């Protein structure tokens, strides 16, 4: 894909010509901005809304760009004001000083996911509005531009639709259980109408659709492959019996989780053990058994993908963007398969991301580390399934011939030698660690990383990453996330620089951010 591929009429104005219409820049990431480099004018930033998906996409004109300081100038002014007032700098502002910025940063920073709608309309008109919005967005996204694009969007739109129905089933199950128990408050809060109490019925779908656009542009550019489970019809997600079992299990788990959430009283973890640190023995998200049961591990993917209406996989795949650059630099001009590369994923969970890495770099020596033996077993099952379906004739060593190894350990105590891995990554770990443990985990990751290696951290967005969400971002702590509020104010760049790394690149991906670092030679 050329650096000029995106135009100001691309879906949601994502491309460089929309974000910086008077200067071309690479498609993958931009140069680090300078104070005099104005990124987006106030009027231009105002166009980055969901209305751009379903209505119109006005051109950005040079006079609009020149009409104000733009985001970078405003960010610098806000930073100076905060310093004068004695306030701490937001992590998002600090990132702009320390990292090269992928084009996604300028886009998502001001993105708003609410689509205005007329609530006085009838259900037929609402459905018509929804369908028309999807058709408009599909045309602007280039859904029918190629067979590959059509297949990608057909799969992901179907999947999102299914997950939306699955989510509704969870709400209905919760409502019925609450009524049976006489819990009027929980029954009221789980009414289906609450989902669309304001705005358009399209609103919940704006973020996943936009995330899919970003995901597919990376696939189209050759950064990584189409999702392997999408193109493998023998995958379990195409098995109707597996799907029915998952829906049934999810409905039960969602009912239990939501009722705990409404009560504000999480269950205690069933297992008490001195082998686990105290912070770990928590039922995060009000989920059953925390991280310590087979049931929790088996339903985790369905629960989180339903919560995000299918975009979690796409968000996680953004970690492959800096990994692609790193691997290309190791083997310039070659289609590398990961030979002679060792990667460690810290807090691998169910191994979902590991399968995406292995599908793109099958020869990579991959170590999946997690503190939960139940999640490690689920990770083994997922990677084994990938190997059986995608590389059945290739024996790569490791467990089950998949080239993967599994290690039970805490992130702050990694039992691996110094400088033993070329790449170290973690996804959605740091927001669930106490501040002191975060620093210990960072030190350990840096210790096991080879000089010249890359560290990739993917986690929740923080303060300053998406300005329209700053006021309410801390509410996620209400989902039994005791360390989340300290996380969203943590300068991750500084934390890893204090450990000896150099900041590399930053991406934004809907509710997630990706930061990459280099270890000096």
mmCIF file of C-alpha atoms in Angstrom, residues 118-388:
data_model
loop_
_atom_site.group_PDB
_atom_site.id
_atom_site.type_symbol
_atom_site.label_atom_id
_atom_site.label_comp_id
_atom_site.label_asym_id
_atom_site.label_seq_id
_atom_site.Cartn_x
_atom_site.Cartn_y
_atom_site.Cartn_z
ATOM 1 C CA UNK A 118 -34.435 10.904 16.936
ATOM 2 C CA UNK A 119 -35.894 8.829 19.730
ATOM 3 C CA UNK A 120 -39.453 9.839 18.830
ATOM 4 C CA UNK A 121 -39.297 7.674 15.743
ATOM 5 C CA UNK A 122 -40.965 4.292 15.604
ATOM 6 C CA UNK A 123 -39.107 0.993 15.606
ATOM 7 C CA UNK A 124 -39.502 0.654 11.831
ATOM 8 C CA UNK A 125 -37.842 4.023 11.230
ATOM 9 C CA UNK A 126 -35.078 3.142 13.685
ATOM 10 C CA UNK A 127 -34.415 -0.102 11.825
ATOM 11 C CA UNK A 128 -34.443 1.784 8.516
ATOM 12 C CA UNK A 129 -31.954 4.320 9.901
ATOM 13 C CA UNK A 130 -29.702 1.509 11.081
ATOM 14 C CA UNK A 131 -29.724 -0.305 7.722
ATOM 15 C CA UNK A 132 -29.145 2.906 5.751
ATOM 16 C CA UNK A 133 -26.242 3.778 8.027
ATOM 17 C CA UNK A 134 -24.641 0.379 7.501
ATOM 18 C CA UNK A 135 -24.996 0.643 3.730
ATOM 19 C CA UNK A 136 -23.488 4.134 3.709
ATOM 20 C CA UNK A 137 -20.608 3.096 5.929
ATOM 21 C CA UNK A 138 -20.007 -0.043 3.864
ATOM 22 C CA UNK A 139 -19.705 1.963 0.663
ATOM 23 C CA UNK A 140 -17.240 4.405 2.212
ATOM 24 C CA UNK A 141 -15.178 1.583 3.702
ATOM 25 C CA UNK A 142 -14.727 -0.046 0.321
ATOM 26 C CA UNK A 143 -16.478 -3.210 1.477
ATOM 27 C CA UNK A 144 -17.042 -4.314 -2.112
ATOM 28 C CA UNK A 145 -13.723 -3.045 -3.480
ATOM 29 C CA UNK A 146 -12.254 -6.562 -3.757
ATOM 30 C CA UNK A 147 -13.196 -10.177 -2.976
ATOM 31 C CA UNK A 148 -10.878 -10.093 0.041
ATOM 32 C CA UNK A 149 -12.506 -6.924 1.383
ATOM 33 C CA UNK A 150 -15.981 -8.342 0.860
ATOM 34 C CA UNK A 151 -15.064 -11.587 2.641
ATOM 35 C CA UNK A 152 -13.481 -9.692 5.557
ATOM 36 C CA UNK A 153 -16.456 -7.399 6.073
ATOM 37 C CA UNK A 154 -19.049 -10.142 5.581
ATOM 38 C CA UNK A 155 -17.349 -12.233 8.252
ATOM 39 C CA UNK A 156 -16.889 -9.412 10.750
ATOM 40 C CA UNK A 157 -20.323 -7.866 10.307
ATOM 41 C CA UNK A 158 -21.932 -11.284 10.731
ATOM 42 C CA UNK A 159 -19.798 -11.941 13.798
ATOM 43 C CA UNK A 160 -20.670 -8.570 15.330
ATOM 44 C CA UNK A 161 -24.347 -9.161 14.667
ATOM 45 C CA UNK A 162 -24.152 -12.567 16.335
ATOM 46 C CA UNK A 163 -22.318 -11.129 19.352
ATOM 47 C CA UNK A 164 -24.928 -8.378 19.667
ATOM 48 C CA UNK A 165 -27.650 -11.035 19.809
ATOM 49 C CA UNK A 166 -25.579 -13.014 22.304
ATOM 50 C CA UNK A 167 -25.244 -9.895 24.447
ATOM 51 C CA UNK A 168 -28.996 -9.376 24.359
ATOM 52 C CA UNK A 169 -29.483 -12.986 25.452
ATOM 53 C CA UNK A 170 -27.277 -12.272 28.446
ATOM 54 C CA UNK A 171 -29.330 -9.211 29.340
ATOM 55 C CA UNK A 172 -32.593 -11.160 29.054
ATOM 56 C CA UNK A 173 -31.229 -13.974 31.218
ATOM 57 C CA UNK A 174 -30.147 -11.430 33.834
ATOM 58 C CA UNK A 175 -33.517 -9.703 33.737
ATOM 59 C CA UNK A 176 -35.425 -12.951 34.214
ATOM 60 C CA UNK A 177 -33.176 -14.034 37.097
ATOM 61 C CA UNK A 178 -33.493 -10.607 38.752
ATOM 62 C CA UNK A 179 -37.283 -10.684 38.521
ATOM 63 C CA UNK A 180 -37.386 -14.194 39.947
ATOM 64 C CA UNK A 181 -35.323 -12.999 42.915
ATOM 65 C CA UNK A 182 -37.316 -9.799 43.329
ATOM 66 C CA UNK A 183 -34.360 -7.584 42.445
ATOM 67 C CA UNK A 184 -36.238 -4.657 40.884
ATOM 68 C CA UNK A 185 -33.124 -2.505 40.370
ATOM 69 C CA UNK A 186 -31.250 -5.151 38.382
ATOM 70 C CA UNK A 187 -34.379 -5.918 36.350
ATOM 71 C CA UNK A 188 -34.756 -2.236 35.454
ATOM 72 C CA UNK A 189 -31.104 -1.749 34.505
ATOM 73 C CA UNK A 190 -31.122 -4.720 32.134
ATOM 74 C CA UNK A 191 -34.074 -3.561 30.044
ATOM 75 C CA UNK A 192 -33.191 -3.700 26.377
ATOM 76 C CA UNK A 193 -34.376 -0.139 25.878
ATOM 77 C CA UNK A 194 -31.606 1.097 28.155
ATOM 78 C CA UNK A 195 -29.107 0.336 25.383
ATOM 79 C CA UNK A 196 -30.629 2.996 23.146
ATOM 80 C CA UNK A 197 -31.851 5.489 25.740
ATOM 81 C CA UNK A 198 -30.133 8.248 23.751
ATOM 82 C CA UNK A 199 -28.688 8.575 20.296
ATOM 83 C CA UNK A 200 -29.057 6.260 17.330
ATOM 84 C CA UNK A 201 -29.377 2.460 17.311
ATOM 85 C CA UNK A 202 -26.155 2.551 15.279
ATOM 86 C CA UNK A 203 -24.149 3.998 18.185
ATOM 87 C CA UNK A 204 -22.988 0.682 19.761
ATOM 88 C CA UNK A 205 -21.696 -0.474 16.361
ATOM 89 C CA UNK A 206 -19.622 2.596 15.489
ATOM 90 C CA UNK A 207 -16.495 1.560 17.395
ATOM 91 C CA UNK A 208 -16.305 -2.020 16.068
ATOM 92 C CA UNK A 209 -16.977 -0.912 12.483
ATOM 93 C CA UNK A 210 -14.289 1.737 12.708
ATOM 94 C CA UNK A 211 -11.876 -0.706 14.315
ATOM 95 C CA UNK A 212 -12.489 -3.170 11.484
ATOM 96 C CA UNK A 213 -11.601 -0.471 8.972
ATOM 97 C CA UNK A 214 -8.259 0.091 10.704
ATOM 98 C CA UNK A 215 -7.677 -3.662 10.978
ATOM 99 C CA UNK A 216 -8.398 -4.340 7.315
ATOM 100 C CA UNK A 217 -6.151 -1.507 6.133
ATOM 101 C CA UNK A 218 -3.259 -3.264 7.894
ATOM 102 C CA UNK A 219 -4.210 -6.548 6.220
ATOM 103 C CA UNK A 220 -4.492 -4.825 2.863
ATOM 104 C CA UNK A 221 -1.042 -3.279 3.358
ATOM 105 C CA UNK A 222 0.504 -6.691 4.087
ATOM 106 C CA UNK A 223 1.261 -5.894 7.726
ATOM 107 C CA UNK A 224 -0.407 -9.152 8.808
ATOM 108 C CA UNK A 225 -2.660 -11.852 7.393
ATOM 109 C CA UNK A 226 -6.412 -12.204 7.460
ATOM 110 C CA UNK A 227 -7.514 -13.768 10.776
ATOM 111 C CA UNK A 228 -6.698 -17.443 10.509
ATOM 112 C CA UNK A 229 -9.963 -18.582 12.095
ATOM 113 C CA UNK A 230 -11.931 -16.561 9.537
ATOM 114 C CA UNK A 231 -10.355 -18.393 6.617
ATOM 115 C CA UNK A 232 -10.392 -21.873 8.208
ATOM 116 C CA UNK A 233 -13.881 -23.317 7.866
ATOM 117 C CA UNK A 234 -13.030 -26.295 10.084
ATOM 118 C CA UNK A 235 -12.504 -23.917 13.001
ATOM 119 C CA UNK A 236 -14.791 -24.546 15.966
ATOM 120 C CA UNK A 237 -16.573 -21.226 15.576
ATOM 121 C CA UNK A 238 -18.249 -22.661 12.453
ATOM 122 C CA UNK A 239 -19.516 -25.666 14.426
ATOM 123 C CA UNK A 240 -23.189 -24.982 15.316
ATOM 124 C CA UNK A 241 -23.086 -27.264 18.354
ATOM 125 C CA UNK A 242 -20.061 -25.418 19.732
ATOM 126 C CA UNK A 243 -21.816 -22.106 19.098
ATOM 127 C CA UNK A 244 -24.971 -23.225 20.927
ATOM 128 C CA UNK A 245 -22.961 -24.436 23.915
ATOM 129 C CA UNK A 246 -21.090 -21.135 24.034
ATOM 130 C CA UNK A 247 -24.302 -19.072 23.892
ATOM 131 C CA UNK A 248 -25.844 -21.098 26.709
ATOM 132 C CA UNK A 249 -22.747 -20.841 28.904
ATOM 133 C CA UNK A 250 -22.377 -17.132 28.175
ATOM 134 C CA UNK A 251 -26.001 -16.350 29.095
ATOM 135 C CA UNK A 252 -25.528 -18.036 32.470
ATOM 136 C CA UNK A 253 -22.195 -16.319 33.138
ATOM 137 C CA UNK A 254 -23.488 -12.911 32.000
ATOM 138 C CA UNK A 255 -26.455 -13.205 34.336
ATOM 139 C CA UNK A 256 -24.229 -13.980 37.323
ATOM 140 C CA UNK A 257 -21.679 -11.311 36.417
ATOM 141 C CA UNK A 258 -24.198 -8.507 35.877
ATOM 142 C CA UNK A 259 -26.100 -9.230 39.093
ATOM 143 C CA UNK A 260 -22.838 -9.063 41.056
ATOM 144 C CA UNK A 261 -22.074 -5.809 39.255
ATOM 145 C CA UNK A 262 -25.438 -4.265 40.190
ATOM 146 C CA UNK A 263 -25.020 -5.371 43.796
ATOM 147 C CA UNK A 264 -21.459 -4.075 43.856
ATOM 148 C CA UNK A 265 -20.384 -7.212 45.703
ATOM 149 C CA UNK A 266 -17.918 -9.529 43.933
ATOM 150 C CA UNK A 267 -17.639 -13.138 45.003
ATOM 151 C CA UNK A 268 -14.448 -14.291 46.640
ATOM 152 C CA UNK A 269 -12.082 -16.500 44.698
ATOM 153 C CA UNK A 270 -12.762 -20.097 45.682
ATOM 154 C CA UNK A 271 -9.070 -20.956 46.062
ATOM 155 C CA UNK A 272 -6.910 -19.522 48.819
ATOM 156 C CA UNK A 273 -3.214 -20.094 48.274
ATOM 157 C CA UNK A 274 0.093 -18.581 49.323
ATOM 158 C CA UNK A 275 1.355 -19.365 45.808
ATOM 159 C CA UNK A 276 -0.527 -16.383 44.398
ATOM 160 C CA UNK A 277 0.006 -12.700 45.270
ATOM 161 C CA UNK A 278 -2.884 -11.000 47.062
ATOM 162 C CA UNK A 279 -3.734 -8.693 44.139
ATOM 163 C CA UNK A 280 -4.290 -11.734 41.913
ATOM 164 C CA UNK A 281 -6.932 -13.289 44.177
ATOM 165 C CA UNK A 282 -9.610 -10.947 42.941
ATOM 166 C CA UNK A 283 -12.632 -11.674 40.747
ATOM 167 C CA UNK A 284 -11.849 -8.980 38.173
ATOM 168 C CA UNK A 285 -14.878 -7.879 36.115
ATOM 169 C CA UNK A 286 -17.064 -9.739 38.653
ATOM 170 C CA UNK A 287 -16.364 -12.879 36.642
ATOM 171 C CA UNK A 288 -16.883 -16.278 38.205
ATOM 172 C CA UNK A 289 -13.778 -17.637 40.003
ATOM 173 C CA UNK A 290 -11.509 -14.801 38.868
ATOM 174 C CA UNK A 291 -8.652 -16.303 36.882
ATOM 175 C CA UNK A 292 -8.711 -19.595 38.722
ATOM 176 C CA UNK A 293 -11.056 -22.080 37.100
ATOM 177 C CA UNK A 294 -11.548 -23.976 33.873
ATOM 178 C CA UNK A 295 -14.982 -22.366 33.498
ATOM 179 C CA UNK A 296 -13.526 -18.865 33.696
ATOM 180 C CA UNK A 297 -10.912 -19.657 31.061
ATOM 181 C CA UNK A 298 -13.374 -21.336 28.705
ATOM 182 C CA UNK A 299 -15.894 -18.458 28.653
ATOM 183 C CA UNK A 300 -13.462 -15.517 28.810
ATOM 184 C CA UNK A 301 -13.131 -14.966 25.050
ATOM 185 C CA UNK A 302 -16.889 -15.109 24.460
ATOM 186 C CA UNK A 303 -17.494 -12.668 27.318
ATOM 187 C CA UNK A 304 -14.936 -10.078 26.280
ATOM 188 C CA UNK A 305 -15.697 -10.257 22.577
ATOM 189 C CA UNK A 306 -19.397 -9.797 23.364
ATOM 190 C CA UNK A 307 -18.590 -6.818 25.578
ATOM 191 C CA UNK A 308 -16.677 -5.179 22.710
ATOM 192 C CA UNK A 309 -19.092 -6.444 19.996
ATOM 193 C CA UNK A 310 -16.286 -8.322 18.263
ATOM 194 C CA UNK A 311 -13.561 -5.697 18.108
ATOM 195 C CA UNK A 312 -11.260 -7.124 20.786
ATOM 196 C CA UNK A 313 -9.444 -9.397 18.312
ATOM 197 C CA UNK A 314 -8.921 -6.461 15.951
ATOM 198 C CA UNK A 315 -7.592 -4.320 18.803
ATOM 199 C CA UNK A 316 -5.168 -7.040 19.859
ATOM 200 C CA UNK A 317 -3.955 -7.483 16.289
ATOM 201 C CA UNK A 318 -2.634 -3.912 16.352
ATOM 202 C CA UNK A 319 0.245 -5.329 18.404
ATOM 203 C CA UNK A 320 1.335 -6.987 15.166
ATOM 204 C CA UNK A 321 2.020 -3.584 13.585
ATOM 205 C CA UNK A 322 5.240 -2.813 15.519
ATOM 206 C CA UNK A 323 6.119 -6.519 15.456
ATOM 207 C CA UNK A 324 5.921 -6.442 11.644
ATOM 208 C CA UNK A 325 8.357 -3.519 11.484
ATOM 209 C CA UNK A 326 10.728 -5.282 13.855
ATOM 210 C CA UNK A 327 10.646 -8.527 11.882
ATOM 211 C CA UNK A 328 11.079 -6.744 8.552
ATOM 212 C CA UNK A 329 14.139 -4.939 9.904
ATOM 213 C CA UNK A 330 15.627 -8.280 10.938
ATOM 214 C CA UNK A 331 15.118 -9.756 7.458
ATOM 215 C CA UNK A 332 14.964 -6.843 4.966
ATOM 216 C CA UNK A 333 13.158 -7.677 1.729
ATOM 217 C CA UNK A 334 12.254 -11.205 2.844
ATOM 218 C CA UNK A 335 8.965 -12.784 3.845
ATOM 219 C CA UNK A 336 10.157 -13.833 7.271
ATOM 220 C CA UNK A 337 8.498 -16.740 9.055
ATOM 221 C CA UNK A 338 10.040 -15.985 12.427
ATOM 222 C CA UNK A 339 13.147 -18.135 12.168
ATOM 223 C CA UNK A 340 15.734 -17.537 14.885
ATOM 224 C CA UNK A 341 13.360 -15.276 16.808
ATOM 225 C CA UNK A 342 12.293 -15.866 20.397
ATOM 226 C CA UNK A 343 9.197 -14.127 21.717
ATOM 227 C CA UNK A 344 7.788 -14.054 25.235
ATOM 228 C CA UNK A 345 4.178 -13.053 25.889
ATOM 229 C CA UNK A 346 3.608 -12.082 29.516
ATOM 230 C CA UNK A 347 0.073 -12.733 30.813
ATOM 231 C CA UNK A 348 -0.952 -14.633 27.673
ATOM 232 C CA UNK A 349 -4.454 -15.452 28.934
ATOM 233 C CA UNK A 350 -6.241 -17.844 26.602
ATOM 234 C CA UNK A 351 -3.521 -17.602 23.941
ATOM 235 C CA UNK A 352 -5.749 -15.851 21.420
ATOM 236 C CA UNK A 353 -3.087 -13.321 20.428
ATOM 237 C CA UNK A 354 -0.464 -16.081 20.359
ATOM 238 C CA UNK A 355 -2.357 -17.811 17.533
ATOM 239 C CA UNK A 356 -2.281 -14.601 15.452
ATOM 240 C CA UNK A 357 1.460 -14.283 15.999
ATOM 241 C CA UNK A 358 2.109 -17.925 15.134
ATOM 242 C CA UNK A 359 -0.040 -17.707 12.009
ATOM 243 C CA UNK A 360 2.075 -14.821 10.736
ATOM 244 C CA UNK A 361 5.413 -16.183 12.010
ATOM 245 C CA UNK A 362 4.983 -19.971 12.293
ATOM 246 C CA UNK A 363 8.691 -20.703 12.918
ATOM 247 C CA UNK A 364 8.913 -18.309 15.848
ATOM 248 C CA UNK A 365 9.944 -19.794 19.193
ATOM 249 C CA UNK A 366 7.039 -18.607 21.353
ATOM 250 C CA UNK A 367 6.776 -18.706 25.147
ATOM 251 C CA UNK A 368 3.350 -18.046 26.672
ATOM 252 C CA UNK A 369 3.546 -17.021 30.331
ATOM 253 C CA UNK A 370 0.594 -16.710 32.693
ATOM 254 C CA UNK A 371 -0.033 -17.104 36.404
ATOM 255 C CA UNK A 372 -3.223 -19.123 35.938
ATOM 256 C CA UNK A 373 -2.770 -22.821 35.067
ATOM 257 C CA UNK A 374 -6.363 -22.865 33.779
ATOM 258 C CA UNK A 375 -5.713 -20.076 31.286
ATOM 259 C CA UNK A 376 -2.422 -21.665 30.265
ATOM 260 C CA UNK A 377 -4.266 -24.903 29.488
ATOM 261 C CA UNK A 378 -6.779 -22.934 27.398
ATOM 262 C CA UNK A 379 -3.861 -21.236 25.624
ATOM 263 C CA UNK A 380 -2.327 -24.615 24.888
ATOM 264 C CA UNK A 381 -5.657 -25.828 23.457
ATOM 265 C CA UNK A 382 -5.997 -22.766 21.213
ATOM 266 C CA UNK A 383 -2.443 -22.958 19.890
ATOM 267 C CA UNK A 384 -2.788 -26.712 19.395
ATOM 268 C CA UNK A 385 -5.969 -26.096 17.386
ATOM 269 C CA UNK A 386 -4.185 -23.489 15.258
ATOM 270 C CA UNK A 387 -1.328 -25.924 14.607
ATOM 271 C CA UNK A 388 -3.693 -28.770 13.682
#
